[in-house]
Amino acid sequence: MRYLILTDIHANLEALDACLADARQRGFDRTLVLGDLVGYGADPDAVIDRVQHLEPEALVRGNHDKVASGLEQAEGFNSVARSAARWTLEILTEEHRAWLAALPAGPHPVDDLVEICHGSPFDEDSYIFDELDAARALKVTTRPLCLFGHTHYPAAFELARDGLDSAGPADPPNAVQIVEGSKHLVNPGSVGQPRDGDPRAAYAIVDQTARRVELFRVKYPIWEAQAKIVKAGLPEVLAQRLAVGR
Ligand code: ZN
């Protein structure tokens, strides 16, 4: 079984389509989605259509999905995120809004090897940035590999018998081998709004048999996503940041 891993798509259809085209060439069987399908980008309905079409094996909600579907208020969101969430809530079809609001919270066990969450396995809204966050998260993971998103940074942490090891934005991981006896936390990075200084869309494929995660970056027509953001009347900073991956 090969899982396509998508997280933090953020209504960026061009980035999602580029990842899907690349992943289809590499081959995958099922899809796992780690939340934040919408918010920031101009194509929430089209992105939800695409994701529904993939018939994900598992899917958990993100904080933007909760606010943009009206499930939660935008407390804790900055003004840009808040106005994007408000815009998304207004434009979503009622069917998509209800579907988004009904997405389950993580963590969610997928099989004997993999579990998924949005932010962290102990709290869907918490961030895992550093080894301290990772150590806390690894205490509650129930599978050898826990996939997470939310930070928009590709990252990998391994709790081995002799301690905790990490690879982050300064030294982004390309692949992670799941080691017998170790516990791993891996963030593939964001499909639709990377923040690690690399503007290319990010996704991963987990090969369950080979016990291996491969992380990929894909170029996409950023200017198309930017033009739609501007045309929609969303804050222009959301268009600008796509070009620099910040
Ligand atoms: Zn996000």
mmCIF file of N, CA, C and O and ligand atoms in Angstrom, residues 8 10 36 64 118 150 152, ligand 1:
data_model
loop_
_atom_site.group_PDB
_atom_site.id
_atom_site.type_symbol
_atom_site.label_atom_id
_atom_site.label_comp_id
_atom_site.label_asym_id
_atom_site.label_seq_id
_atom_site.Cartn_x
_atom_site.Cartn_y
_atom_site.Cartn_z
ATOM 1 N N ASP A 8 -2.575 20.874 4.612
ATOM 2 C CA ASP A 8 -2.545 22.333 4.459
ATOM 3 C C ASP A 8 -2.612 22.751 2.981
ATOM 4 O O ASP A 8 -1.739 23.472 2.494
ATOM 5 N N HIS A 10 -5.110 24.544 1.769
ATOM 6 C CA HIS A 10 -5.515 25.955 1.858
ATOM 7 C C HIS A 10 -6.082 26.528 0.563
ATOM 8 O O HIS A 10 -5.693 27.624 0.124
ATOM 9 N N ASP A 36 -6.881 21.405 7.060
ATOM 10 C CA ASP A 36 -6.714 22.719 6.418
ATOM 11 C C ASP A 36 -6.817 22.600 4.904
ATOM 12 O O ASP A 36 -5.911 22.955 4.162
ATOM 13 N N HIS A 64 -8.392 25.805 10.267
ATOM 14 C CA HIS A 64 -9.060 26.655 9.276
ATOM 15 C C HIS A 64 -10.374 26.032 8.790
ATOM 16 O O HIS A 64 -11.313 26.758 8.472
ATOM 17 N N HIS A 118 -3.773 16.740 12.698
ATOM 18 C CA HIS A 118 -3.492 18.038 12.056
ATOM 19 C C HIS A 118 -2.304 18.714 12.735
ATOM 20 O O HIS A 118 -1.249 18.867 12.160
ATOM 21 N N HIS A 150 -0.008 21.534 9.911
ATOM 22 C CA HIS A 150 -0.319 22.719 10.714
ATOM 23 C C HIS A 150 0.787 23.783 10.723
ATOM 24 O O HIS A 150 0.491 24.962 10.676
ATOM 25 N N HIS A 152 3.195 24.079 8.402
ATOM 26 C CA HIS A 152 3.574 24.356 7.012
ATOM 27 C C HIS A 152 5.092 24.229 6.796
ATOM 28 O O HIS A 152 5.631 24.796 5.849
HETATM 29 ZN ZN ZN B 1 -2.602 25.304 7.741
#
